[in-house]
Coordinates of C-alpha atoms in Angstrom, one line a residue:
Chain A
M1 CA -8.9 50.6 10.9
R2 CA -6.6 50.2 8.0
F3 CA -4.2 47.5 6.9
R4 CA -2.0 47.2 3.9
A5 CA 0.9 44.9 3.1
C6 CA 2.7 43.4 0.3
I7 CA 2.9 39.6 0.6
E8 CA 6.4 38.8 -0.3
N9 CA 6.7 35.1 0.7
V10 CA 3.5 33.6 -0.7
P11 CA 4.7 30.0 -0.7
T12 CA 5.4 30.0 3.0
F13 CA 2.2 31.8 3.9
C14 CA 0.4 29.3 1.7
K15 CA 1.9 26.3 3.3
I16 CA 1.2 27.6 6.8
M17 CA -2.4 28.1 5.8
Q18 CA -2.5 24.6 4.4
V19 CA -1.6 23.2 7.8
I20 CA -4.1 25.4 9.5
E21 CA -6.8 24.6 7.1
R22 CA -6.5 20.9 7.7
L23 CA -6.8 21.5 11.4
Q24 CA -9.7 23.8 11.6
K25 CA -12.3 25.5 9.4
K26 CA -12.0 28.9 11.1
C27 CA -9.0 30.6 12.6
I28 CA -8.2 33.9 14.2
I29 CA -5.6 36.1 12.6
Q30 CA -4.2 39.0 14.5
F31 CA -2.0 41.6 12.8
K32 CA 0.3 43.6 15.1
P33 CA 2.9 46.1 14.1
E34 CA 5.7 43.6 14.4
I35 CA 4.1 40.2 14.3
M36 CA 1.2 38.3 12.8
R37 CA -0.5 35.7 15.0
I38 CA -2.6 32.8 13.8
I39 CA -4.7 31.2 16.5
C40 CA -6.7 28.0 16.4
M41 CA -8.8 27.4 19.5
S42 CA -9.5 23.8 20.5
D43 CA -13.3 24.2 20.7
A44 CA -13.8 23.8 16.9
N45 CA -11.7 20.7 16.3
E46 CA -12.3 17.3 17.7
A47 CA -8.7 16.4 18.6
G48 CA -8.4 19.3 21.0
I49 CA -5.3 20.8 19.5
Q50 CA -4.6 24.5 19.9
V51 CA -2.3 26.5 17.7
W52 CA -0.8 29.8 18.7
S53 CA 1.6 31.1 16.3
E54 CA 3.7 34.2 16.0
I55 CA 5.2 35.0 12.7
K56 CA 7.5 37.9 12.1
V57 CA 6.1 40.4 9.7
S58 CA 9.4 40.4 7.8
T59 CA 9.0 36.7 7.1
L60 CA 6.0 37.1 5.0
F61 CA 5.5 40.8 4.2
N62 CA 7.2 44.0 3.2
D63 CA 5.7 47.4 2.9
Y64 CA 3.6 46.6 6.0
R65 CA 1.3 49.3 7.2
I66 CA -1.3 49.0 10.0
Q67 CA -3.5 51.4 11.8
S68 CA -6.3 50.9 14.3
N69 CA -7.8 52.4 17.4
A70 CA -6.8 49.4 19.4
D71 CA -3.0 50.0 19.7
N72 CA -2.6 49.4 16.0
V73 CA -3.8 45.8 16.4
I74 CA -6.3 44.2 14.1
S75 CA -7.9 40.9 15.0
M76 CA -10.2 39.0 12.8
S77 CA -11.8 35.6 12.4
I78 CA -11.5 34.2 9.0
A79 CA -12.4 31.0 7.1
S80 CA -9.1 29.1 6.7
A81 CA -10.2 27.6 3.3
S82 CA -11.1 31.0 1.8
L83 CA -7.8 32.5 2.8
L84 CA -5.9 29.5 1.5
H85 CA -7.8 29.7 -1.7
A86 CA -6.9 33.4 -2.2
L87 CA -3.2 32.6 -1.4
Q88 CA -3.1 29.8 -3.9
G89 CA -4.5 32.1 -6.5
I90 CA -1.8 34.6 -5.7
Q91 CA 1.0 32.0 -5.9
N92 CA 1.9 32.6 -9.5
A93 CA 1.3 36.3 -9.5
L94 CA 3.9 39.0 -10.1
A95 CA 3.0 41.1 -7.1
A96 CA 0.4 40.8 -4.4
S97 CA -0.8 42.9 -1.6
G98 CA -3.4 42.3 1.1
S99 CA -5.4 45.0 2.5
S100 CA -8.3 45.3 4.9
T101 CA -10.9 47.9 4.4
G102 CA -12.6 49.6 7.2
E103 CA -16.0 48.6 8.6
T104 CA -17.7 51.6 7.0
A105 CA -19.5 49.4 4.5
R106 CA -20.6 47.2 7.4
L107 CA -18.9 44.4 5.6
A108 CA -15.3 43.8 6.6
L109 CA -13.1 42.4 3.9
L110 CA -9.5 41.3 3.5
S111 CA -8.8 41.9 -0.1
F112 CA -5.9 40.7 -2.1
A113 CA -4.9 42.6 -5.2
L114 CA -2.5 41.1 -7.6
T115 CA -1.1 41.5 -11.0
T116 CA -0.5 38.6 -13.3
P117 CA 1.0 38.6 -16.8
S118 CA -1.7 37.9 -19.4
R119 CA -1.1 35.8 -22.5
T120 CA -0.5 38.9 -24.6
G121 CA 2.3 40.1 -22.2
R122 CA 0.3 42.9 -20.7
S123 CA -0.3 42.7 -16.9
Q124 CA -3.7 42.3 -15.6
S125 CA -5.1 43.0 -12.1
L126 CA -7.1 40.6 -10.0
T127 CA -8.7 41.0 -6.7
Y128 CA -9.7 38.4 -4.1
D129 CA -12.0 39.5 -1.4
V130 CA -12.3 37.3 1.7
R131 CA -15.0 38.0 4.2
I132 CA -13.7 38.5 7.7
E133 CA -15.3 39.1 11.0
V134 CA -13.4 41.8 12.9
L135 CA -12.9 40.9 16.6
R136 CA -13.0 43.6 19.2
P137 CA -10.3 43.9 21.8
L138 CA -12.8 42.8 24.3
D139 CA -13.4 39.5 22.4
M140 CA -9.7 39.0 22.1
A141 CA -9.2 39.4 25.8
K142 CA -11.3 36.3 26.4
I143 CA -9.0 34.2 24.3
T144 CA -6.0 33.2 26.3
E145 CA -3.1 30.9 25.6
P146 CA -3.3 27.7 27.6
L147 CA -1.4 27.6 30.8
C148 CA 1.1 24.9 31.1
P149 CA 3.5 23.8 33.8
E150 CA 7.3 24.0 33.3
P151 CA 8.1 21.2 30.8
D152 CA 9.7 18.1 32.2
T153 CA 11.9 17.7 29.2
L154 CA 12.6 19.6 26.0
I155 CA 13.9 17.8 22.9
L156 CA 14.6 18.6 19.3
L157 CA 12.3 16.4 17.3
P158 CA 13.7 14.3 14.4
S159 CA 12.8 15.6 11.0
L160 CA 9.1 15.4 10.3
P161 CA 9.3 13.2 7.2
T162 CA 11.1 10.5 9.1
L163 CA 8.4 10.7 11.8
R164 CA 5.6 10.5 9.4
S165 CA 5.8 6.9 8.3
P166 CA 6.1 5.3 11.8
V167 CA 3.3 7.6 13.1
E168 CA 1.0 6.6 10.3
R169 CA 1.6 2.9 11.0
L170 CA 1.1 3.4 14.7
R171 CA -2.1 5.2 14.2
A172 CA -3.4 2.3 12.2
L173 CA -2.7 0.1 15.2
S174 CA -4.1 2.3 17.9
S175 CA -5.9 5.6 18.5
T176 CA -3.8 6.5 21.5
L177 CA -0.2 7.3 21.0
L178 CA 2.2 7.4 24.0
L179 CA 5.0 9.9 23.5
R180 CA 7.8 9.6 26.0
A181 CA 11.1 11.3 26.4
N182 CA 13.8 11.6 29.0
I183 CA 16.4 14.2 29.7
G184 CA 19.5 12.2 29.2
P185 CA 22.1 12.1 27.8
P186 CA 21.5 9.9 26.0
T187 CA 18.2 11.5 25.2
R188 CA 15.6 9.2 23.8
L189 CA 12.2 9.8 22.3
L190 CA 9.8 6.9 22.3
L191 CA 6.6 6.6 20.4
E192 CA 4.5 3.7 21.8
V193 CA 1.2 2.1 21.2
A194 CA -0.7 -0.8 22.6
G195 CA -3.0 -2.1 19.9
D196 CA -6.7 -1.5 20.4
D197 CA -7.3 -5.1 21.1
N198 CA -4.1 -5.5 23.0
E199 CA -2.8 -7.8 20.3
V200 CA 0.4 -5.8 19.7
R201 CA 2.8 -3.4 21.5
V202 CA 5.0 -1.3 19.4
K203 CA 7.7 1.0 20.5
V204 CA 9.7 3.2 18.1
E205 CA 12.8 4.7 19.5
F206 CA 14.6 7.8 18.2
S207 CA 17.8 9.3 19.6
V208 CA 17.3 13.0 19.8
K209 CA 19.0 16.1 21.2
F210 CA 18.1 17.6 24.6
V211 CA 17.5 21.3 24.4
Q212 CA 19.0 23.4 27.1
T213 CA 16.8 26.2 28.3
E214 CA 18.4 29.6 28.9
R215 CA 15.3 31.1 30.5
Q216 CA 16.1 30.8 34.2
P217 CA 19.8 31.0 34.8
D218 CA 19.3 31.4 38.5
D219 CA 17.6 28.0 38.9
E220 CA 19.9 26.2 36.6
D221 CA 22.3 25.2 39.4
G222 CA 19.7 23.4 41.5
E223 CA 17.3 22.1 39.0
P224 CA 19.2 19.5 37.1
E225 CA 20.1 17.6 40.2
E226 CA 16.4 17.4 41.3
K227 CA 15.2 15.8 38.1
D228 CA 15.7 12.2 37.2
K229 CA 17.5 12.2 33.9
E230 CA 16.6 8.7 33.0
K231 CA 13.0 8.9 33.8
L232 CA 10.7 8.8 30.7
Y233 CA 8.2 11.6 30.8
T234 CA 5.0 10.5 29.2
V235 CA 2.1 12.1 27.4
P236 CA -0.7 9.9 26.0
I237 CA -2.1 11.8 23.1
A238 CA -4.6 11.1 20.3
A239 CA -2.6 9.7 17.4
K240 CA -4.9 11.7 15.1
S241 CA -3.7 15.0 16.6
F242 CA 0.0 14.1 16.1
V243 CA -0.7 13.2 12.5
K244 CA -2.4 16.6 12.1
F245 CA 0.7 18.3 13.5
L246 CA 2.9 16.3 11.1
N247 CA 1.1 18.0 8.2
C248 CA 3.6 20.7 9.0
H249 CA 6.3 18.8 7.2
I250 CA 5.4 20.8 4.0
V251 CA 6.8 23.9 5.7
S252 CA 10.5 23.6 6.3
G253 CA 11.5 24.1 9.8
Q254 CA 12.6 22.6 13.1
V255 CA 10.6 21.4 15.9
I256 CA 11.2 21.5 19.6
A257 CA 8.9 19.3 21.7
A258 CA 8.2 20.1 25.3
V259 CA 6.8 17.2 27.3
C260 CA 4.8 18.0 30.4
H261 CA 4.3 14.7 32.1
R262 CA 0.7 13.5 31.9
H263 CA -0.4 17.0 31.1
C264 CA 0.3 18.0 27.6
L265 CA 2.7 18.1 24.7
I266 CA 3.8 21.4 23.3
L267 CA 5.4 21.5 19.9
Y268 CA 7.2 24.6 18.8
F269 CA 7.6 24.6 15.0
Y270 CA 10.3 27.1 14.1
I271 CA 9.9 28.3 10.5
G272 CA 13.2 28.1 8.8
S273 CA 15.5 27.5 11.8
T274 CA 15.5 27.8 15.5
G275 CA 16.8 30.7 17.4
A276 CA 16.8 34.4 16.7
D277 CA 16.8 34.2 12.9
S278 CA 13.7 32.1 12.9
G279 CA 10.9 33.4 10.7
G280 CA 8.4 32.7 13.4
V281 CA 7.0 30.0 15.5
L282 CA 3.9 27.9 15.3
T283 CA 3.0 26.5 18.7
F284 CA 0.8 23.4 18.9
Y285 CA -0.7 22.4 22.2
I286 CA -1.8 18.8 22.3
P287 CA -3.6 17.9 25.5
S288 CA -3.0 14.6 27.2
I289 CA -5.6 11.9 27.1
V290 CA -6.8 11.0 30.5
D291 CA -6.4 7.3 31.0
D292 CA -5.9 4.9 33.8
G293 CA -2.6 3.4 32.6
P294 CA 0.4 3.2 34.8
I295 CA 2.3 6.4 35.4
Chain B
M1 CA 16.0 -8.2 24.1
S2 CA 16.9 -9.3 27.6
A3 CA 13.7 -10.0 29.4
P4 CA 14.6 -12.1 32.4
S5 CA 11.5 -14.3 32.2
Q6 CA 12.5 -15.7 28.8
P7 CA 14.2 -19.1 28.5
P8 CA 17.9 -18.8 27.5
K9 CA 17.3 -20.2 24.0
P10 CA 14.3 -19.0 22.1
V11 CA 12.3 -21.2 19.9
L12 CA 12.9 -19.0 16.9
S13 CA 15.4 -16.2 16.2
A14 CA 15.9 -14.9 12.8
S15 CA 17.3 -11.8 11.2
S16 CA 17.2 -10.1 7.8
H17 CA 18.7 -7.0 6.4
D18 CA 15.7 -6.3 4.2
V19 CA 12.2 -7.3 5.2
R20 CA 10.6 -6.6 1.8
Y21 CA 10.8 -10.2 0.5
F22 CA 9.4 -11.5 3.8
A23 CA 6.7 -8.9 3.8
A24 CA 5.8 -9.7 0.1
L25 CA 5.3 -13.4 1.0
L26 CA 3.1 -12.5 3.9
R27 CA 1.2 -9.9 2.0
G28 CA 0.4 -12.6 -0.6
V29 CA -1.7 -14.5 1.8
S30 CA -3.1 -11.5 3.8
F31 CA -6.7 -12.0 2.6
S32 CA -7.7 -12.8 6.2
N33 CA -6.4 -11.4 9.3
R34 CA -5.9 -14.6 11.3
A35 CA -2.8 -16.5 10.2
T36 CA -1.4 -19.7 11.7
I37 CA 2.3 -20.1 11.7
Y38 CA 4.0 -23.5 12.0
L39 CA 7.7 -23.5 12.7
A40 CA 10.3 -25.9 11.5
S41 CA 14.0 -26.0 11.3
N42 CA 14.2 -24.9 7.7
G43 CA 11.6 -22.1 7.8
F44 CA 8.0 -21.7 8.7
N45 CA 4.6 -21.9 7.0
V46 CA 2.1 -19.1 7.3
S47 CA -1.4 -20.4 6.6
V48 CA -4.6 -18.4 6.2
Q49 CA -8.0 -19.8 5.4
E50 CA -11.5 -18.5 4.7
G51 CA -14.7 -20.5 5.0
K52 CA -12.7 -23.7 4.7
T53 CA -13.0 -23.4 1.0
I54 CA -9.8 -21.5 0.3
T55 CA -6.5 -21.7 2.0
G56 CA -3.4 -19.7 1.4
T57 CA 0.0 -20.8 2.6
A58 CA 3.2 -18.8 2.4
F59 CA 6.3 -21.1 2.7
V60 CA 8.8 -18.8 4.4
S61 CA 12.1 -20.6 3.8
D62 CA 15.0 -19.8 6.0
H63 CA 16.7 -18.4 2.9
V64 CA 14.7 -15.3 3.2
F65 CA 16.6 -14.6 6.4
D66 CA 20.3 -13.9 6.9
E67 CA 20.2 -15.9 10.1
Y68 CA 17.7 -18.5 11.2
Q69 CA 17.8 -20.5 14.3
Y70 CA 15.1 -22.9 15.5
N71 CA 15.1 -24.8 18.7
D72 CA 12.2 -26.9 19.9
E73 CA 13.9 -28.8 22.7
G74 CA 11.7 -28.9 25.7
F75 CA 8.9 -27.1 24.0
L76 CA 7.2 -30.0 22.3
P77 CA 4.6 -31.8 24.5
A78 CA 5.6 -35.4 25.2
S79 CA 2.2 -36.8 24.1
Q80 CA 2.5 -35.7 20.5
D81 CA 0.4 -38.4 18.9
S82 CA 0.1 -36.9 15.4
D83 CA 3.5 -37.2 13.7
S84 CA 2.5 -35.5 10.4
A85 CA 1.7 -32.0 11.5
P86 CA 4.6 -29.6 12.3
A87 CA 4.5 -29.4 16.0
L88 CA 5.1 -25.9 17.2
G89 CA 2.8 -23.2 16.0
F90 CA 0.8 -20.1 17.0
E91 CA -1.8 -17.9 15.6
I92 CA -1.1 -14.2 14.8
R93 CA -2.9 -11.2 13.4
L94 CA -1.4 -11.0 10.0
N95 CA -2.3 -7.4 9.1
T96 CA -0.8 -6.2 12.4
L97 CA 2.4 -8.0 11.6
L98 CA 2.5 -6.4 8.1
E99 CA 1.9 -3.0 9.6
C100 CA 4.8 -3.6 11.9
L101 CA 7.1 -4.7 9.1
N102 CA 6.2 -1.6 7.2
I103 CA 6.7 0.7 10.1
F104 CA 9.3 2.8 8.3
G105 CA 7.3 2.7 5.1
T106 CA 10.1 0.7 3.4
A107 CA 8.4 -2.7 3.2
G108 CA 5.6 -1.6 1.0
T109 CA 4.5 -3.0 -2.4
A110 CA 5.8 0.0 -4.2
S111 CA 9.4 -0.4 -3.1
L112 CA 9.4 -4.1 -3.8
S113 CA 8.1 -3.8 -7.3
S114 CA 10.5 -1.0 -8.2
N115 CA 13.3 -3.1 -6.7
S116 CA 12.3 -6.3 -8.5
K117 CA 11.9 -4.3 -11.6
S118 CA 15.5 -3.3 -11.6
K119 CA 16.5 -6.8 -11.0
K120 CA 14.3 -8.0 -13.8
Q121 CA 16.0 -5.5 -16.2
R122 CA 19.3 -7.0 -15.3
R123 CA 18.0 -10.4 -16.2
N124 CA 16.6 -9.0 -19.4
D125 CA 13.2 -10.3 -18.5
H126 CA 10.3 -8.7 -20.2
D127 CA 7.7 -9.0 -17.6
G128 CA 4.7 -6.9 -18.5
D129 CA 4.8 -4.4 -15.6
S130 CA 2.8 -1.7 -17.2
D131 CA 0.0 -1.9 -14.8
E132 CA 2.3 -1.8 -11.8
N133 CA 3.0 1.8 -12.5
N134 CA -0.7 2.6 -12.3
R135 CA -1.4 0.6 -9.2
H136 CA 0.3 3.1 -6.9
G137 CA -0.5 6.7 -6.5
P138 CA 1.7 9.2 -8.4
L139 CA 3.2 10.4 -5.1
D140 CA 4.3 7.0 -3.8
K141 CA 7.7 7.2 -5.4
Y142 CA 8.6 10.3 -3.5
F143 CA 7.8 8.7 -0.2
T144 CA 9.7 5.4 -0.8
A145 CA 12.5 6.6 -3.0
N146 CA 16.1 6.6 -1.9
T147 CA 15.5 4.4 1.1
G148 CA 17.3 1.2 1.8
G149 CA 15.3 -1.7 3.2
T150 CA 14.3 -2.2 6.8
G151 CA 16.5 -4.6 8.7
M152 CA 14.8 -6.9 11.2
R153 CA 15.5 -9.3 14.0
M154 CA 12.6 -11.6 15.0
S155 CA 12.3 -13.9 17.9
Y156 CA 9.7 -16.1 19.6
A157 CA 10.5 -17.4 23.0
G158 CA 7.9 -20.1 23.0
P159 CA 4.2 -20.7 23.7
G160 CA 2.6 -17.9 25.7
H161 CA 5.2 -15.4 24.6
P162 CA 4.8 -12.7 22.0
L163 CA 6.5 -12.6 18.7
T164 CA 9.1 -9.9 19.0
L165 CA 10.3 -7.9 16.1
I166 CA 13.1 -5.3 16.2
L167 CA 13.3 -3.2 13.1
A168 CA 15.7 -0.5 12.1
E169 CA 16.3 1.4 8.9
S170 CA 19.9 2.2 9.5
S171 CA 22.3 1.9 12.5
S172 CA 22.0 5.6 13.3
G173 CA 18.2 5.9 12.7
P174 CA 15.3 5.0 14.8
T175 CA 14.5 1.5 16.0
A176 CA 11.1 -0.1 16.4
T177 CA 10.3 -2.8 18.9
C178 CA 7.1 -4.7 18.2
E179 CA 5.6 -7.3 20.5
L180 CA 2.8 -9.2 18.8
T181 CA 0.5 -11.3 20.9
T182 CA 0.4 -14.9 19.8
F183 CA -2.6 -17.1 20.2
D184 CA -3.0 -20.9 20.5
P185 CA -3.6 -22.3 17.0
E186 CA -6.9 -23.8 16.3
G187 CA -5.4 -26.5 14.2
P188 CA -4.7 -26.3 10.5
V189 CA -7.4 -26.3 7.9
E190 CA -6.1 -28.5 5.2
I191 CA -7.6 -28.7 1.8
E192 CA -6.7 -32.1 0.5
F193 CA -5.0 -32.1 -2.9
A194 CA -4.7 -35.5 -4.4
Q195 CA -1.2 -35.3 -5.9
N196 CA -1.6 -38.7 -7.7
T197 CA -4.7 -37.7 -9.6
V198 CA -3.4 -34.4 -11.1
N199 CA -5.2 -34.0 -14.4
M200 CA -3.9 -30.6 -15.4
H201 CA -0.7 -28.8 -14.7
I202 CA 0.2 -25.4 -16.2
I203 CA 3.2 -23.3 -15.5
L204 CA 3.2 -19.8 -17.0
K205 CA 4.7 -16.4 -16.3
S206 CA 2.6 -14.6 -13.7
S207 CA 2.1 -11.6 -15.9
W208 CA 0.1 -13.6 -18.4
L209 CA -2.4 -14.7 -15.8
R210 CA -2.3 -11.4 -14.0
D211 CA -3.2 -9.5 -17.1
A212 CA -6.0 -11.9 -17.9
L213 CA -7.6 -11.7 -14.4
S214 CA -7.2 -7.9 -14.2
E215 CA -9.2 -7.6 -17.4
L216 CA -12.2 -9.3 -15.8
D217 CA -15.1 -7.3 -14.4
P218 CA -15.0 -7.4 -10.6
S219 CA -18.7 -8.2 -10.6
C220 CA -18.0 -11.6 -12.1
E221 CA -19.3 -14.5 -10.1
K222 CA -17.8 -17.7 -11.5
L223 CA -14.6 -18.5 -13.1
T224 CA -14.1 -21.7 -15.1
F225 CA -10.8 -23.1 -16.2
V226 CA -11.1 -25.3 -19.3
C227 CA -8.2 -27.5 -20.5
T228 CA -8.0 -29.7 -23.5
P229 CA -5.1 -32.0 -24.2
A230 CA -2.6 -30.9 -26.8
P231 CA -3.5 -32.2 -30.2
Q232 CA -1.5 -35.3 -31.3
G233 CA 0.5 -35.3 -34.5
N234 CA 0.4 -32.6 -37.1
N235 CA -3.4 -32.1 -37.3
A236 CA -3.6 -28.7 -35.7
S237 CA -6.7 -28.5 -33.6
R238 CA -8.7 -25.4 -33.4
T239 CA -9.6 -25.9 -29.8
P240 CA -7.5 -23.9 -27.5
L241 CA -5.4 -25.6 -24.8
F242 CA -6.3 -23.4 -21.9
R243 CA -9.4 -21.2 -21.6
I244 CA -10.6 -19.0 -18.8
L245 CA -14.3 -18.4 -18.8
A246 CA -15.8 -15.8 -16.5
E247 CA -19.5 -15.5 -16.0
G248 CA -21.3 -12.7 -14.2
M249 CA -24.5 -10.8 -14.1
F250 CA -23.7 -8.7 -17.1
G251 CA -22.5 -11.5 -19.4
S252 CA -19.5 -13.7 -19.8
T253 CA -15.9 -13.4 -21.0
E254 CA -13.7 -16.0 -22.6
M255 CA -10.0 -15.8 -22.8
D256 CA -7.9 -18.4 -24.7
Y257 CA -4.2 -19.1 -24.2
P258 CA -2.5 -20.3 -27.4
N259 CA -0.5 -23.5 -27.7
D260 CA 2.8 -21.7 -27.4
R261 CA 5.8 -22.5 -25.2
E262 CA 6.4 -18.7 -24.9
V263 CA 3.1 -18.5 -23.0
L264 CA 2.5 -21.8 -21.4
E265 CA 5.9 -23.0 -20.3
T266 CA 4.6 -26.3 -19.1
F267 CA 1.3 -27.8 -20.2
I268 CA 0.3 -31.2 -19.0
C269 CA -3.2 -32.3 -19.5
T270 CA -4.3 -35.9 -19.9
Q271 CA -8.0 -35.5 -20.4
P272 CA -10.4 -32.6 -21.0
V273 CA -10.8 -30.8 -17.7
K274 CA -13.4 -28.2 -16.7
F275 CA -13.8 -26.9 -13.2
T276 CA -15.6 -23.8 -11.9
Y277 CA -14.6 -21.7 -9.0
R278 CA -16.0 -18.7 -7.3
F279 CA -14.4 -15.6 -8.7
S280 CA -14.1 -13.9 -5.3
H281 CA -12.0 -16.9 -4.1
I282 CA -9.6 -16.8 -7.0
A283 CA -9.4 -13.0 -6.6
K284 CA -7.9 -13.5 -3.1
S285 CA -4.7 -14.7 -4.7
T286 CA -4.3 -11.3 -6.6
R287 CA -1.7 -9.9 -4.3
A288 CA 0.4 -13.0 -4.4
L289 CA 0.0 -13.1 -8.2
Q290 CA 1.0 -9.5 -8.6
A291 CA 4.2 -9.9 -6.7
S292 CA 5.1 -13.3 -8.1
L293 CA 7.3 -14.3 -11.1
K294 CA 5.8 -17.5 -12.2
T295 CA 2.5 -19.3 -11.5
S296 CA 1.8 -23.1 -11.4
M297 CA -1.8 -24.2 -11.6
R298 CA -2.9 -27.8 -11.0
T299 CA -6.2 -29.5 -10.5
D300 CA -6.9 -32.9 -9.2
D301 CA -9.8 -35.3 -10.0
F302 CA -12.1 -33.6 -7.4
G303 CA -11.5 -30.3 -9.0
T304 CA -9.4 -28.9 -6.1
L305 CA -7.2 -26.1 -7.6
S306 CA -3.7 -25.6 -6.4
M307 CA -2.0 -22.4 -7.4
Q308 CA 1.6 -21.9 -6.6
F309 CA 3.3 -18.6 -7.0
M310 CA 7.0 -18.3 -7.2
M311 CA 8.1 -15.2 -5.3
P312 CA 11.2 -13.1 -5.9
S313 CA 13.9 -13.8 -3.3
G314 CA 16.0 -10.8 -4.0
R315 CA 19.1 -12.9 -4.3
G316 CA 19.4 -13.3 -8.0
R317 CA 18.3 -16.1 -10.2
D318 CA 19.8 -19.1 -8.4
D319 CA 17.5 -18.7 -5.4
D320 CA 14.3 -18.1 -7.2
G321 CA 11.8 -20.9 -6.8
I322 CA 12.7 -21.3 -3.1
L323 CA 10.1 -18.8 -1.9
F324 CA 6.5 -19.5 -2.9
V325 CA 2.9 -19.1 -1.9
E326 CA 0.3 -21.7 -2.4
F327 CA -3.4 -21.3 -2.7
R328 CA -5.8 -24.2 -2.7
C329 CA -9.4 -23.7 -3.6
L330 CA -12.4 -26.1 -3.7
P331 CA -14.5 -26.0 -6.9
L332 CA -18.2 -25.1 -7.0
D333 CA -20.3 -28.2 -6.5
D334 CA -22.7 -28.1 -9.4
Q335 CA -19.9 -28.4 -11.9
V336 CA -18.3 -31.5 -10.5

């Protein structure tokens, strides 16, 4: 099992890890020949968020080499803080590369070698070693992406900094946040709370863009007529989870939100921009809170 | 805003293009969460009290709004025996109201102080603001910079109805609708202030008092205001006109204000006056003091302290003095 790559885009990698680190202490990283996946399972964080991300190798790395017995895939469990720490150390380096040594020493490591200019002008080498736990393909098979129904509506979220302030205030008023959106046009996104002691009801309304899906062209003729375009599809979520997702604002990108009525909220964070030239996507699954409110 | 159950004309409807000055008034009295609001045709009073020993009242003049309409026809009960109290009122959770006003993060203290600072510079007013820069985190300016104020439309349909706020940052941006539950008022807690027995009256720039109080150790227990009448004639007296004495577990602090018109703009004192207050009570006025321009302090024969803070109105000098917040505080018994 061998892996070696030059980390080209350290700031982006660093920011992604900052988001992940605030969410969960440990994450799973899977290196594949074309993509890198970062996975956070819900069992280790209280809010129940899962993150499944696919980042194109070309977004972060160059000179990427990978070799393993399992179809050239390496999966590992790693402490988010240690990886973030290593990346932050690299940030002002001239060149950096990450490599994973084999398990021969019975101690799997992801090591980062970098060269920095010293005060005298000569370059000096540094190495960060991060302990990892290599996951066997059998272990990985048990980890599956959550199954979700076809989303009721898909919208392009407003920019995350504009969402941050209202969501912070709403969170101060209530622990449960109601996210509602319709199909439109006009497409509206509503963030609603009822205060914990019922002393206030607040509703923040954004006008957003509806996202046309191109996935099933066959069904497109029939489907739009079936769905009520005015109906607000609602997901009650923990305000805390949404705040955690909004930590993403440090990475520049666009977000498409998929609302599955009373089931879950899926947030696709496209690094850079949406579409084919996106650098990758971080997918956040936020489960719905089960409550007895009106549907 | 077209709920069918509402009567055609609400008791109160008001709008403002910038809620910061309104929020600053409310924040000044937000030492307790329960506030009683009494409405009138030229504005409303927001009163907060704690332990019946300190009251804070924000006088929200209709000048703070671009538009203000009050209509109490048909809402006042016929058997209104007391004719002194303003009739129509409700109780509200003040902190919740403040959170709502600040929903877009543009009604905060940081934005107000930076805004009032620029206004102050225009007036060439040297108001010692050095501590304001330190009061906020270093990142605050990045979050509040380059944003205009939040516009607001507020309405109250009458007893039993919520107070409704509609807030928007810009015409194209998001809008927030807040419905705050109103409660029946418990009746006002008034601390009597005998206007005809005022024995001390000081007006000074708020920064002079703010700097003095911020120097004091928070563990102080008692605060004493000592006033001596201005010396007559030319024989310059050594005794200071106004002294603040703070006593606590770890010692005492004395601060003297000189007999100087630059510092004490108005100083009226007929006889030596000395009253002691609980420091924690006086400290409740800190937020109003920090946002205010000038402070007026008065005591009556019973030692009741009335502090009035003149708040910035955001409309230039002519309107300053219209918006103010008043605190009344009872003295500690053993000193009377």
